[in-house]
Amino acid sequence: MPRQSISFTHPNDEWLKDQVDSKEYSSKSEVVNDLIRQARKQQVQIDWIRAKLEKAEKSGFTSNTKQEILAQSKSGFNE
């Protein structure tokens, strides 16, 4: 696994220490890797929403109800 050397502000370092001290994580590296995984997952969701919005803008108006649009969006989000 590649190693990196990074610097943290004091408050961020304290927060990382707290996460390890609380036994939530076994190391600061584990915390940082989990945060990166979460950010990557969030970016996938943002990209999905952005693509849906762009598609919707190009498609024009719909006669679907709010409930139908919401149901379609929820069913497609987990794909």
PDB file of N, CA, C and O in Angstrom:
ATOM      1  N   MET A   1       0.853  -1.168   0.000  1.00  0.00           N
ATOM      2  CA  MET A   1       0.000   0.000   0.000  1.00  0.00           C
ATOM      3  C   MET A   1       0.904   1.239   0.000  1.00  0.00           C
ATOM      4  O   MET A   1       1.834   1.313   0.798  1.00  0.00           O
ATOM      5  N   PRO A   2       0.621   2.205  -0.864  1.00  0.00           N
ATOM      6  CA  PRO A   2       1.449   3.417  -0.898  1.00  0.00           C
ATOM      7  C   PRO A   2       1.361   4.188   0.420  1.00  0.00           C
ATOM      8  O   PRO A   2       0.310   4.254   1.043  1.00  0.00           O
ATOM      9  N   ARG A   3       2.468   4.764   0.825  1.00  0.00           N
ATOM     10  CA  ARG A   3       2.501   5.578   2.043  1.00  0.00           C
ATOM     11  C   ARG A   3       2.579   7.045   1.651  1.00  0.00           C
ATOM     12  O   ARG A   3       3.220   7.393   0.673  1.00  0.00           O
ATOM     13  N   GLN A   4       1.914   7.879   2.431  1.00  0.00           N
ATOM     14  CA  GLN A   4       1.905   9.317   2.198  1.00  0.00           C
ATOM     15  C   GLN A   4       2.222  10.019   3.511  1.00  0.00           C
ATOM     16  O   GLN A   4       1.881   9.526   4.583  1.00  0.00           O
ATOM     17  N   SER A   5       2.812  11.152   3.405  1.00  0.00           N
ATOM     18  CA  SER A   5       3.028  11.988   4.572  1.00  0.00           C
ATOM     19  C   SER A   5       2.165  13.235   4.393  1.00  0.00           C
ATOM     20  O   SER A   5       2.315  13.958   3.413  1.00  0.00           O
ATOM     21  N   ILE A   6       1.251  13.450   5.328  1.00  0.00           N
ATOM     22  CA  ILE A   6       0.376  14.619   5.243  1.00  0.00           C
ATOM     23  C   ILE A   6       0.366  15.349   6.582  1.00  0.00           C
ATOM     24  O   ILE A   6       0.628  14.765   7.624  1.00  0.00           O
ATOM     25  N   SER A   7       0.060  16.621   6.534  1.00  0.00           N
ATOM     26  CA  SER A   7      -0.014  17.436   7.739  1.00  0.00           C
ATOM     27  C   SER A   7      -1.462  17.812   8.004  1.00  0.00           C
ATOM     28  O   SER A   7      -2.238  18.025   7.073  1.00  0.00           O
ATOM     29  N   PHE A   8      -1.813  17.883   9.282  1.00  0.00           N
ATOM     30  CA  PHE A   8      -3.160  18.252   9.691  1.00  0.00           C
ATOM     31  C   PHE A   8      -3.104  19.488  10.565  1.00  0.00           C
ATOM     32  O   PHE A   8      -2.129  19.705  11.293  1.00  0.00           O
ATOM     33  N   THR A   9      -4.164  20.263  10.526  1.00  0.00           N
ATOM     34  CA  THR A   9      -4.285  21.356  11.483  1.00  0.00           C
ATOM     35  C   THR A   9      -4.475  20.730  12.862  1.00  0.00           C
ATOM     36  O   THR A   9      -4.863  19.555  12.988  1.00  0.00           O
ATOM     37  N   HIS A  10      -4.215  21.498  13.885  1.00  0.00           N
ATOM     38  CA  HIS A  10      -4.346  20.972  15.247  1.00  0.00           C
ATOM     39  C   HIS A  10      -5.763  20.440  15.531  1.00  0.00           C
ATOM     40  O   HIS A  10      -5.890  19.317  16.040  1.00  0.00           O
ATOM     41  N   PRO A  11      -6.813  21.202  15.198  1.00  0.00           N
ATOM     42  CA  PRO A  11      -8.168  20.674  15.471  1.00  0.00           C
ATOM     43  C   PRO A  11      -8.459  19.367  14.714  1.00  0.00           C
ATOM     44  O   PRO A  11      -9.081  18.458  15.266  1.00  0.00           O
ATOM     45  N   ASN A  12      -7.989  19.267  13.479  1.00  0.00           N
ATOM     46  CA  ASN A  12      -8.233  18.045  12.720  1.00  0.00           C
ATOM     47  C   ASN A  12      -7.446  16.869  13.289  1.00  0.00           C
ATOM     48  O   ASN A  12      -7.944  15.741  13.348  1.00  0.00           O
ATOM     49  N   ASP A  13      -6.230  17.132  13.724  1.00  0.00           N
ATOM     50  CA  ASP A  13      -5.427  16.079  14.338  1.00  0.00           C
ATOM     51  C   ASP A  13      -6.071  15.600  15.636  1.00  0.00           C
ATOM     52  O   ASP A  13      -6.128  14.393  15.902  1.00  0.00           O
ATOM     53  N   GLU A  14      -6.581  16.531  16.419  1.00  0.00           N
ATOM     54  CA  GLU A  14      -7.266  16.163  17.669  1.00  0.00           C
ATOM     55  C   GLU A  14      -8.506  15.314  17.380  1.00  0.00           C
ATOM     56  O   GLU A  14      -8.785  14.344  18.078  1.00  0.00           O
ATOM     57  N   TRP A  15      -9.239  15.692  16.337  1.00  0.00           N
ATOM     58  CA  TRP A  15     -10.432  14.919  15.970  1.00  0.00           C
ATOM     59  C   TRP A  15     -10.039  13.509  15.561  1.00  0.00           C
ATOM     60  O   TRP A  15     -10.688  12.534  15.955  1.00  0.00           O
ATOM     61  N   LEU A  16      -8.981  13.390  14.766  1.00  0.00           N
ATOM     62  CA  LEU A  16      -8.502  12.068  14.362  1.00  0.00           C
ATOM     63  C   LEU A  16      -8.106  11.235  15.582  1.00  0.00           C
ATOM     64  O   LEU A  16      -8.462  10.050  15.679  1.00  0.00           O
ATOM     65  N   LYS A  17      -7.376  11.851  16.516  1.00  0.00           N
ATOM     66  CA  LYS A  17      -6.982  11.152  17.738  1.00  0.00           C
ATOM     67  C   LYS A  17      -8.214  10.683  18.513  1.00  0.00           C
ATOM     68  O   LYS A  17      -8.241   9.562  19.039  1.00  0.00           O
ATOM     69  N   ASP A  18      -9.228  11.544  18.587  1.00  0.00           N
ATOM     70  CA  ASP A  18     -10.457  11.178  19.297  1.00  0.00           C
ATOM     71  C   ASP A  18     -11.127   9.962  18.665  1.00  0.00           C
ATOM     72  O   ASP A  18     -11.663   9.102  19.373  1.00  0.00           O
ATOM     73  N   GLN A  19     -11.103   9.895  17.333  1.00  0.00           N
ATOM     74  CA  GLN A  19     -11.712   8.754  16.648  1.00  0.00           C
ATOM     75  C   GLN A  19     -10.989   7.457  17.004  1.00  0.00           C
ATOM     76  O   GLN A  19     -11.617   6.421  17.221  1.00  0.00           O
ATOM     77  N   VAL A  20      -9.683   7.518  17.068  1.00  0.00           N
ATOM     78  CA  VAL A  20      -8.886   6.347  17.421  1.00  0.00           C
ATOM     79  C   VAL A  20      -9.055   6.021  18.906  1.00  0.00           C
ATOM     80  O   VAL A  20      -9.257   4.856  19.273  1.00  0.00           O
ATOM     81  N   ASP A  21      -9.016   7.045  19.753  1.00  0.00           N
ATOM     82  CA  ASP A  21      -9.157   6.834  21.201  1.00  0.00           C
ATOM     83  C   ASP A  21     -10.516   6.239  21.567  1.00  0.00           C
ATOM     84  O   ASP A  21     -10.622   5.492  22.540  1.00  0.00           O
ATOM     85  N   SER A  22     -11.533   6.581  20.796  1.00  0.00           N
ATOM     86  CA  SER A  22     -12.870   6.057  21.084  1.00  0.00           C
ATOM     87  C   SER A  22     -13.048   4.627  20.592  1.00  0.00           C
ATOM     88  O   SER A  22     -14.121   4.050  20.736  1.00  0.00           O
ATOM     89  N   LYS A  23     -11.992   4.076  19.999  1.00  0.00           N
ATOM     90  CA  LYS A  23     -11.987   2.700  19.468  1.00  0.00           C
ATOM     91  C   LYS A  23     -12.877   2.545  18.245  1.00  0.00           C
ATOM     92  O   LYS A  23     -13.196   1.439  17.836  1.00  0.00           O
ATOM     93  N   GLU A  24     -13.306   3.677  17.668  1.00  0.00           N
ATOM     94  CA  GLU A  24     -14.094   3.632  16.432  1.00  0.00           C
ATOM     95  C   GLU A  24     -13.211   3.140  15.284  1.00  0.00           C
ATOM     96  O   GLU A  24     -13.672   2.427  14.402  1.00  0.00           O
ATOM     97  N   TYR A  25     -11.952   3.532  15.320  1.00  0.00           N
ATOM     98  CA  TYR A  25     -10.967   3.141  14.312  1.00  0.00           C
ATOM     99  C   TYR A  25      -9.699   2.716  15.029  1.00  0.00           C
ATOM    100  O   TYR A  25      -9.432   3.138  16.157  1.00  0.00           O
ATOM    101  N   SER A  26      -8.892   1.919  14.349  1.00  0.00           N
ATOM    102  CA  SER A  26      -7.660   1.441  14.983  1.00  0.00           C
ATOM    103  C   SER A  26      -6.468   2.360  14.721  1.00  0.00           C
ATOM    104  O   SER A  26      -5.459   2.261  15.405  1.00  0.00           O
ATOM    105  N   SER A  27      -6.587   3.255  13.733  1.00  0.00           N
ATOM    106  CA  SER A  27      -5.483   4.166  13.423  1.00  0.00           C
ATOM    107  C   SER A  27      -6.009   5.400  12.699  1.00  0.00           C
ATOM    108  O   SER A  27      -7.111   5.388  12.145  1.00  0.00           O
ATOM    109  N   LYS A  28      -5.191   6.434  12.669  1.00  0.00           N
ATOM    110  CA  LYS A  28      -5.546   7.637  11.922  1.00  0.00           C
ATOM    111  C   LYS A  28      -5.667   7.322  10.437  1.00  0.00           C
ATOM    112  O   LYS A  28      -6.538   7.852   9.751  1.00  0.00           O
ATOM    113  N   SER A  29      -4.806   6.443   9.947  1.00  0.00           N
ATOM    114  CA  SER A  29      -4.862   6.065   8.529  1.00  0.00           C
ATOM    115  C   SER A  29      -6.209   5.438   8.184  1.00  0.00           C
ATOM    116  O   SER A  29      -6.768   5.703   7.121  1.00  0.00           O
ATOM    117  N   GLU A  30      -6.729   4.621   9.090  1.00  0.00           N
ATOM    118  CA  GLU A  30      -8.030   3.994   8.854  1.00  0.00           C
ATOM    119  C   GLU A  30      -9.128   5.056   8.781  1.00  0.00           C
ATOM    120  O   GLU A  30     -10.030   4.971   7.937  1.00  0.00           O
ATOM    121  N   VAL A  31      -9.057   6.067   9.637  1.00  0.00           N
ATOM    122  CA  VAL A  31     -10.036   7.160   9.621  1.00  0.00           C
ATOM    123  C   VAL A  31      -9.973   7.893   8.282  1.00  0.00           C
ATOM    124  O   VAL A  31     -10.995   8.122   7.631  1.00  0.00           O
ATOM    125  N   VAL A  32      -8.762   8.254   7.869  1.00  0.00           N
ATOM    126  CA  VAL A  32      -8.595   9.003   6.624  1.00  0.00           C
ATOM    127  C   VAL A  32      -9.077   8.177   5.439  1.00  0.00           C
ATOM    128  O   VAL A  32      -9.787   8.687   4.564  1.00  0.00           O
ATOM    129  N   ASN A  33      -8.727   6.888   5.396  1.00  0.00           N
ATOM    130  CA  ASN A  33      -9.191   6.037   4.296  1.00  0.00           C
ATOM    131  C   ASN A  33     -10.714   5.929   4.273  1.00  0.00           C
ATOM    132  O   ASN A  33     -11.332   5.945   3.205  1.00  0.00           O
ATOM    133  N   ASP A  34     -11.339   5.842   5.457  1.00  0.00           N
ATOM    134  CA  ASP A  34     -12.801   5.782   5.505  1.00  0.00           C
ATOM    135  C   ASP A  34     -13.420   7.084   5.003  1.00  0.00           C
ATOM    136  O   ASP A  34     -14.400   7.069   4.257  1.00  0.00           O
ATOM    137  N   LEU A  35     -12.837   8.207   5.386  1.00  0.00           N
ATOM    138  CA  LEU A  35     -13.339   9.499   4.904  1.00  0.00           C
ATOM    139  C   LEU A  35     -13.214   9.611   3.384  1.00  0.00           C
ATOM    140  O   LEU A  35     -14.125  10.125   2.718  1.00  0.00           O
ATOM    141  N   ILE A  36     -12.129   9.119   2.842  1.00  0.00           N
ATOM    142  CA  ILE A  36     -11.943   9.156   1.387  1.00  0.00           C
ATOM    143  C   ILE A  36     -12.964   8.253   0.704  1.00  0.00           C
ATOM    144  O   ILE A  36     -13.564   8.637  -0.305  1.00  0.00           O
ATOM    145  N   ARG A  37     -13.193   7.055   1.261  1.00  0.00           N
ATOM    146  CA  ARG A  37     -14.220   6.160   0.684  1.00  0.00           C
ATOM    147  C   ARG A  37     -15.585   6.834   0.684  1.00  0.00           C
ATOM    148  O   ARG A  37     -16.325   6.773  -0.300  1.00  0.00           O
ATOM    149  N   GLN A  38     -15.920   7.492   1.803  1.00  0.00           N
ATOM    150  CA  GLN A  38     -17.207   8.184   1.890  1.00  0.00           C
ATOM    151  C   GLN A  38     -17.294   9.307   0.860  1.00  0.00           C
ATOM    152  O   GLN A  38     -18.339   9.495   0.219  1.00  0.00           O
ATOM    153  N   ALA A  39     -16.220  10.060   0.703  1.00  0.00           N
ATOM    154  CA  ALA A  39     -16.211  11.162  -0.266  1.00  0.00           C
ATOM    155  C   ALA A  39     -16.347  10.632  -1.687  1.00  0.00           C
ATOM    156  O   ALA A  39     -17.052  11.227  -2.511  1.00  0.00           O
ATOM    157  N   ARG A  40     -15.700   9.521  -1.978  1.00  0.00           N
ATOM    158  CA  ARG A  40     -15.797   8.938  -3.319  1.00  0.00           C
ATOM    159  C   ARG A  40     -17.220   8.456  -3.594  1.00  0.00           C
ATOM    160  O   ARG A  40     -17.765   8.680  -4.681  1.00  0.00           O
ATOM    161  N   LYS A  41     -17.835   7.829  -2.598  1.00  0.00           N
ATOM    162  CA  LYS A  41     -19.223   7.364  -2.747  1.00  0.00           C
ATOM    163  C   LYS A  41     -20.157   8.560  -2.948  1.00  0.00           C
ATOM    164  O   LYS A  41     -21.044   8.533  -3.801  1.00  0.00           O
ATOM    165  N   GLN A  42     -19.928   9.613  -2.183  1.00  0.00           N
ATOM    166  CA  GLN A  42     -20.746  10.816  -2.308  1.00  0.00           C
ATOM    167  C   GLN A  42     -20.577  11.435  -3.697  1.00  0.00           C
ATOM    168  O   GLN A  42     -21.547  11.899  -4.299  1.00  0.00           O
ATOM    169  N   GLN A  43     -19.355  11.419  -4.226  1.00  0.00           N
ATOM    170  CA  GLN A  43     -19.115  11.976  -5.556  1.00  0.00           C
ATOM    171  C   GLN A  43     -19.861  11.190  -6.623  1.00  0.00           C
ATOM    172  O   GLN A  43     -20.399  11.765  -7.563  1.00  0.00           O
ATOM    173  N   VAL A  44     -19.926   9.872  -6.467  1.00  0.00           N
ATOM    174  CA  VAL A  44     -20.696   9.045  -7.404  1.00  0.00           C
ATOM    175  C   VAL A  44     -22.162   9.461  -7.366  1.00  0.00           C
ATOM    176  O   VAL A  44     -22.810   9.599  -8.406  1.00  0.00           O
ATOM    177  N   GLN A  45     -22.685   9.680  -6.171  1.00  0.00           N
ATOM    178  CA  GLN A  45     -24.085  10.097  -6.035  1.00  0.00           C
ATOM    179  C   GLN A  45     -24.302  11.478  -6.648  1.00  0.00           C
ATOM    180  O   GLN A  45     -25.305  11.710  -7.331  1.00  0.00           O
ATOM    181  N   ILE A  46     -23.383  12.391  -6.421  1.00  0.00           N
ATOM    182  CA  ILE A  46     -23.492  13.737  -6.994  1.00  0.00           C
ATOM    183  C   ILE A  46     -23.456  13.665  -8.516  1.00  0.00           C
ATOM    184  O   ILE A  46     -24.250  14.324  -9.196  1.00  0.00           O
ATOM    185  N   ASP A  47     -22.541  12.861  -9.051  1.00  0.00           N
ATOM    186  CA  ASP A  47     -22.455  12.706 -10.504  1.00  0.00           C
ATOM    187  C   ASP A  47     -23.741  12.121 -11.071  1.00  0.00           C
ATOM    188  O   ASP A  47     -24.205  12.531 -12.134  1.00  0.00           O
ATOM    189  N   TRP A  48     -24.337  11.155 -10.346  1.00  0.00           N
ATOM    190  CA  TRP A  48     -25.593  10.537 -10.797  1.00  0.00           C
ATOM    191  C   TRP A  48     -26.700  11.590 -10.829  1.00  0.00           C
ATOM    192  O   TRP A  48     -27.442  11.695 -11.805  1.00  0.00           O
ATOM    193  N   ILE A  49     -26.806  12.382  -9.764  1.00  0.00           N
ATOM    194  CA  ILE A  49     -27.830  13.429  -9.697  1.00  0.00           C
ATOM    195  C   ILE A  49     -27.604  14.460 -10.802  1.00  0.00           C
ATOM    196  O   ILE A  49     -28.547  14.881 -11.475  1.00  0.00           O
ATOM    197  N   ARG A  50     -26.363  14.847 -11.006  1.00  0.00           N
ATOM    198  CA  ARG A  50     -26.041  15.832 -12.048  1.00  0.00           C
ATOM    199  C   ARG A  50     -26.455  15.310 -13.428  1.00  0.00           C
ATOM    200  O   ARG A  50     -27.054  16.030 -14.225  1.00  0.00           O
ATOM    201  N   ALA A  51     -26.164  14.045 -13.702  1.00  0.00           N
ATOM    202  CA  ALA A  51     -26.536  13.450 -14.991  1.00  0.00           C
ATOM    203  C   ALA A  51     -28.051  13.420 -15.154  1.00  0.00           C
ATOM    204  O   ALA A  51     -28.572  13.705 -16.240  1.00  0.00           O
ATOM    205  N   LYS A  52     -28.757  13.069 -14.079  1.00  0.00           N
ATOM    206  CA  LYS A  52     -30.225  13.044 -14.135  1.00  0.00           C
ATOM    207  C   LYS A  52     -30.782  14.446 -14.383  1.00  0.00           C
ATOM    208  O   LYS A  52     -31.726  14.614 -15.154  1.00  0.00           O
ATOM    209  N   LEU A  53     -30.208  15.444 -13.727  1.00  0.00           N
ATOM    210  CA  LEU A  53     -30.671  16.816 -13.919  1.00  0.00           C
ATOM    211  C   LEU A  53     -30.420  17.295 -15.345  1.00  0.00           C
ATOM    212  O   LEU A  53     -31.292  17.930 -15.962  1.00  0.00           O
ATOM    213  N   GLU A  54     -29.250  16.982 -15.873  1.00  0.00           N
ATOM    214  CA  GLU A  54     -28.945  17.373 -17.249  1.00  0.00           C
ATOM    215  C   GLU A  54     -29.896  16.696 -18.229  1.00  0.00           C
ATOM    216  O   GLU A  54     -30.393  17.331 -19.161  1.00  0.00           O
ATOM    217  N   LYS A  55     -30.160  15.409 -18.000  1.00  0.00           N
ATOM    218  CA  LYS A  55     -31.097  14.679 -18.859  1.00  0.00           C
ATOM    219  C   LYS A  55     -32.491  15.293 -18.766  1.00  0.00           C
ATOM    220  O   LYS A  55     -33.169  15.471 -19.780  1.00  0.00           O
ATOM    221  N   ALA A  56     -32.899  15.632 -17.549  1.00  0.00           N
ATOM    222  CA  ALA A  56     -34.229  16.221 -17.354  1.00  0.00           C
ATOM    223  C   ALA A  56     -34.344  17.580 -18.040  1.00  0.00           C
ATOM    224  O   ALA A  56     -35.372  17.891 -18.656  1.00  0.00           O
ATOM    225  N   GLU A  57     -33.285  18.384 -17.933  1.00  0.00           N
ATOM    226  CA  GLU A  57     -33.312  19.698 -18.575  1.00  0.00           C
ATOM    227  C   GLU A  57     -33.450  19.578 -20.091  1.00  0.00           C
ATOM    228  O   GLU A  57     -34.132  20.382 -20.719  1.00  0.00           O
ATOM    229  N   LYS A  58     -32.823  18.576 -20.654  1.00  0.00           N
ATOM    230  CA  LYS A  58     -32.870  18.386 -22.107  1.00  0.00           C
ATOM    231  C   LYS A  58     -34.186  17.767 -22.577  1.00  0.00           C
ATOM    232  O   LYS A  58     -34.563  17.941 -23.727  1.00  0.00           O
ATOM    233  N   SER A  59     -34.873  17.052 -21.685  1.00  0.00           N
ATOM    234  CA  SER A  59     -36.079  16.335 -22.102  1.00  0.00           C
ATOM    235  C   SER A  59     -37.329  17.206 -22.117  1.00  0.00           C
ATOM    236  O   SER A  59     -38.344  16.822 -22.690  1.00  0.00           O
ATOM    237  N   GLY A  60     -37.295  18.341 -21.473  1.00  0.00           N
ATOM    238  CA  GLY A  60     -38.466  19.221 -21.472  1.00  0.00           C
ATOM    239  C   GLY A  60     -39.429  18.899 -20.351  1.00  0.00           C
ATOM    240  O   GLY A  60     -39.059  18.366 -19.319  1.00  0.00           O
ATOM    241  N   PHE A  61     -40.701  19.184 -20.596  1.00  0.00           N
ATOM    242  CA  PHE A  61     -41.721  19.029 -19.569  1.00  0.00           C
ATOM    243  C   PHE A  61     -42.266  17.611 -19.519  1.00  0.00           C
ATOM    244  O   PHE A  61     -42.153  16.854 -20.465  1.00  0.00           O
ATOM    245  N   THR A  62     -42.904  17.277 -18.386  1.00  0.00           N
ATOM    246  CA  THR A  62     -43.513  15.967 -18.196  1.00  0.00           C
ATOM    247  C   THR A  62     -44.937  16.138 -17.687  1.00  0.00           C
ATOM    248  O   THR A  62     -45.268  17.157 -17.095  1.00  0.00           O
ATOM    249  N   SER A  63     -45.727  15.122 -17.909  1.00  0.00           N
ATOM    250  CA  SER A  63     -47.087  15.136 -17.367  1.00  0.00           C
ATOM    251  C   SER A  63     -47.185  14.253 -16.124  1.00  0.00           C
ATOM    252  O   SER A  63     -48.263  14.082 -15.558  1.00  0.00           O
ATOM    253  N   ASN A  64     -46.047  13.702 -15.680  1.00  0.00           N
ATOM    254  CA  ASN A  64     -46.039  12.862 -14.481  1.00  0.00           C
ATOM    255  C   ASN A  64     -46.319  13.697 -13.241  1.00  0.00           C
ATOM    256  O   ASN A  64     -45.975  14.876 -13.173  1.00  0.00           O
ATOM    257  N   THR A  65     -46.914  13.042 -12.242  1.00  0.00           N
ATOM    258  CA  THR A  65     -47.160  13.709 -10.960  1.00  0.00           C
ATOM    259  C   THR A  65     -45.867  13.736 -10.156  1.00  0.00           C
ATOM    260  O   THR A  65     -44.899  13.041 -10.477  1.00  0.00           O
ATOM    261  N   LYS A  66     -45.868  14.525  -9.090  1.00  0.00           N
ATOM    262  CA  LYS A  66     -44.701  14.579  -8.208  1.00  0.00           C
ATOM    263  C   LYS A  66     -44.385  13.191  -7.656  1.00  0.00           C
ATOM    264  O   LYS A  66     -43.227  12.801  -7.562  1.00  0.00           O
ATOM    265  N   GLN A  67     -45.429  12.456  -7.284  1.00  0.00           N
ATOM    266  CA  GLN A  67     -45.241  11.134  -6.711  1.00  0.00           C
ATOM    267  C   GLN A  67     -44.615  10.174  -7.739  1.00  0.00           C
ATOM    268  O   GLN A  67     -43.740   9.375  -7.399  1.00  0.00           O
ATOM    269  N   GLU A  68     -45.043  10.261  -8.985  1.00  0.00           N
ATOM    270  CA  GLU A  68     -44.481   9.403 -10.031  1.00  0.00           C
ATOM    271  C   GLU A  68     -43.013   9.744 -10.288  1.00  0.00           C
ATOM    272  O   GLU A  68     -42.174   8.851 -10.430  1.00  0.00           O
ATOM    273  N   ILE A  69     -42.721  11.024 -10.319  1.00  0.00           N
ATOM    274  CA  ILE A  69     -41.333  11.453 -10.539  1.00  0.00           C
ATOM    275  C   ILE A  69     -40.450  10.979  -9.385  1.00  0.00           C
ATOM    276  O   ILE A  69     -39.354  10.458  -9.599  1.00  0.00           O
ATOM    277  N   LEU A  70     -40.935  11.138  -8.153  1.00  0.00           N
ATOM    278  CA  LEU A  70     -40.176  10.706  -6.989  1.00  0.00           C
ATOM    279  C   LEU A  70     -39.950   9.195  -7.017  1.00  0.00           C
ATOM    280  O   LEU A  70     -38.839   8.722  -6.763  1.00  0.00           O
ATOM    281  N   ALA A  71     -40.982   8.438  -7.328  1.00  0.00           N
ATOM    282  CA  ALA A  71     -40.855   6.969  -7.386  1.00  0.00           C
ATOM    283  C   ALA A  71     -39.846   6.565  -8.463  1.00  0.00           C
ATOM    284  O   ALA A  71     -39.029   5.660  -8.236  1.00  0.00           O
ATOM    285  N   GLN A  72     -39.889   7.208  -9.621  1.00  0.00           N
ATOM    286  CA  GLN A  72     -38.934   6.891 -10.677  1.00  0.00           C
ATOM    287  C   GLN A  72     -37.515   7.222 -10.243  1.00  0.00           C
ATOM    288  O   GLN A  72     -36.575   6.463 -10.506  1.00  0.00           O
ATOM    289  N   SER A  73     -37.361   8.332  -9.574  1.00  0.00           N
ATOM    290  CA  SER A  73     -36.019   8.745  -9.119  1.00  0.00           C
ATOM    291  C   SER A  73     -35.476   7.772  -8.087  1.00  0.00           C
ATOM    292  O   SER A  73     -34.319   7.380  -8.139  1.00  0.00           O
ATOM    293  N   LYS A  74     -36.314   7.378  -7.134  1.00  0.00           N
ATOM    294  CA  LYS A  74     -35.864   6.454  -6.099  1.00  0.00           C
ATOM    295  C   LYS A  74     -35.517   5.089  -6.684  1.00  0.00           C
ATOM    296  O   LYS A  74     -34.539   4.474  -6.265  1.00  0.00           O
ATOM    297  N   SER A  75     -36.276   4.626  -7.650  1.00  0.00           N
ATOM    298  CA  SER A  75     -35.991   3.313  -8.225  1.00  0.00           C
ATOM    299  C   SER A  75     -34.706   3.333  -9.026  1.00  0.00           C
ATOM    300  O   SER A  75     -33.957   2.374  -9.046  1.00  0.00           O
ATOM    301  N   GLY A  76     -34.391   4.436  -9.662  1.00  0.00           N
ATOM    302  CA  GLY A  76     -33.181   4.534 -10.461  1.00  0.00           C
ATOM    303  C   GLY A  76     -31.936   4.840  -9.661  1.00  0.00           C
ATOM    304  O   GLY A  76     -30.820   4.590 -10.098  1.00  0.00           O
ATOM    305  N   PHE A  77     -32.094   5.349  -8.436  1.00  0.00           N
ATOM    306  CA  PHE A  77     -30.939   5.763  -7.624  1.00  0.00           C
ATOM    307  C   PHE A  77     -30.113   4.568  -7.174  1.00  0.00           C
ATOM    308  O   PHE A  77     -28.918   4.664  -7.028  1.00  0.00           O
ATOM    309  N   ASN A  78     -30.753   3.440  -6.956  1.00  0.00           N
ATOM    310  CA  ASN A  78     -30.049   2.257  -6.436  1.00  0.00           C
ATOM    311  C   ASN A  78     -29.482   1.379  -7.532  1.00  0.00           C
ATOM    312  O   ASN A  78     -28.986   0.313  -7.275  1.00  0.00           O
ATOM    313  N   GLU A  79     -29.550   1.815  -8.784  1.00  0.00           N
ATOM    314  CA  GLU A  79     -29.044   1.009  -9.891  1.00  0.00           C
ATOM    315  C   GLU A  79     -27.551   0.996  -9.903  1.00  0.00           C
ATOM    316  O   GLU A  79     -26.866   1.844  -9.505  1.00  0.00           O
TER     317      GLU A  79
END
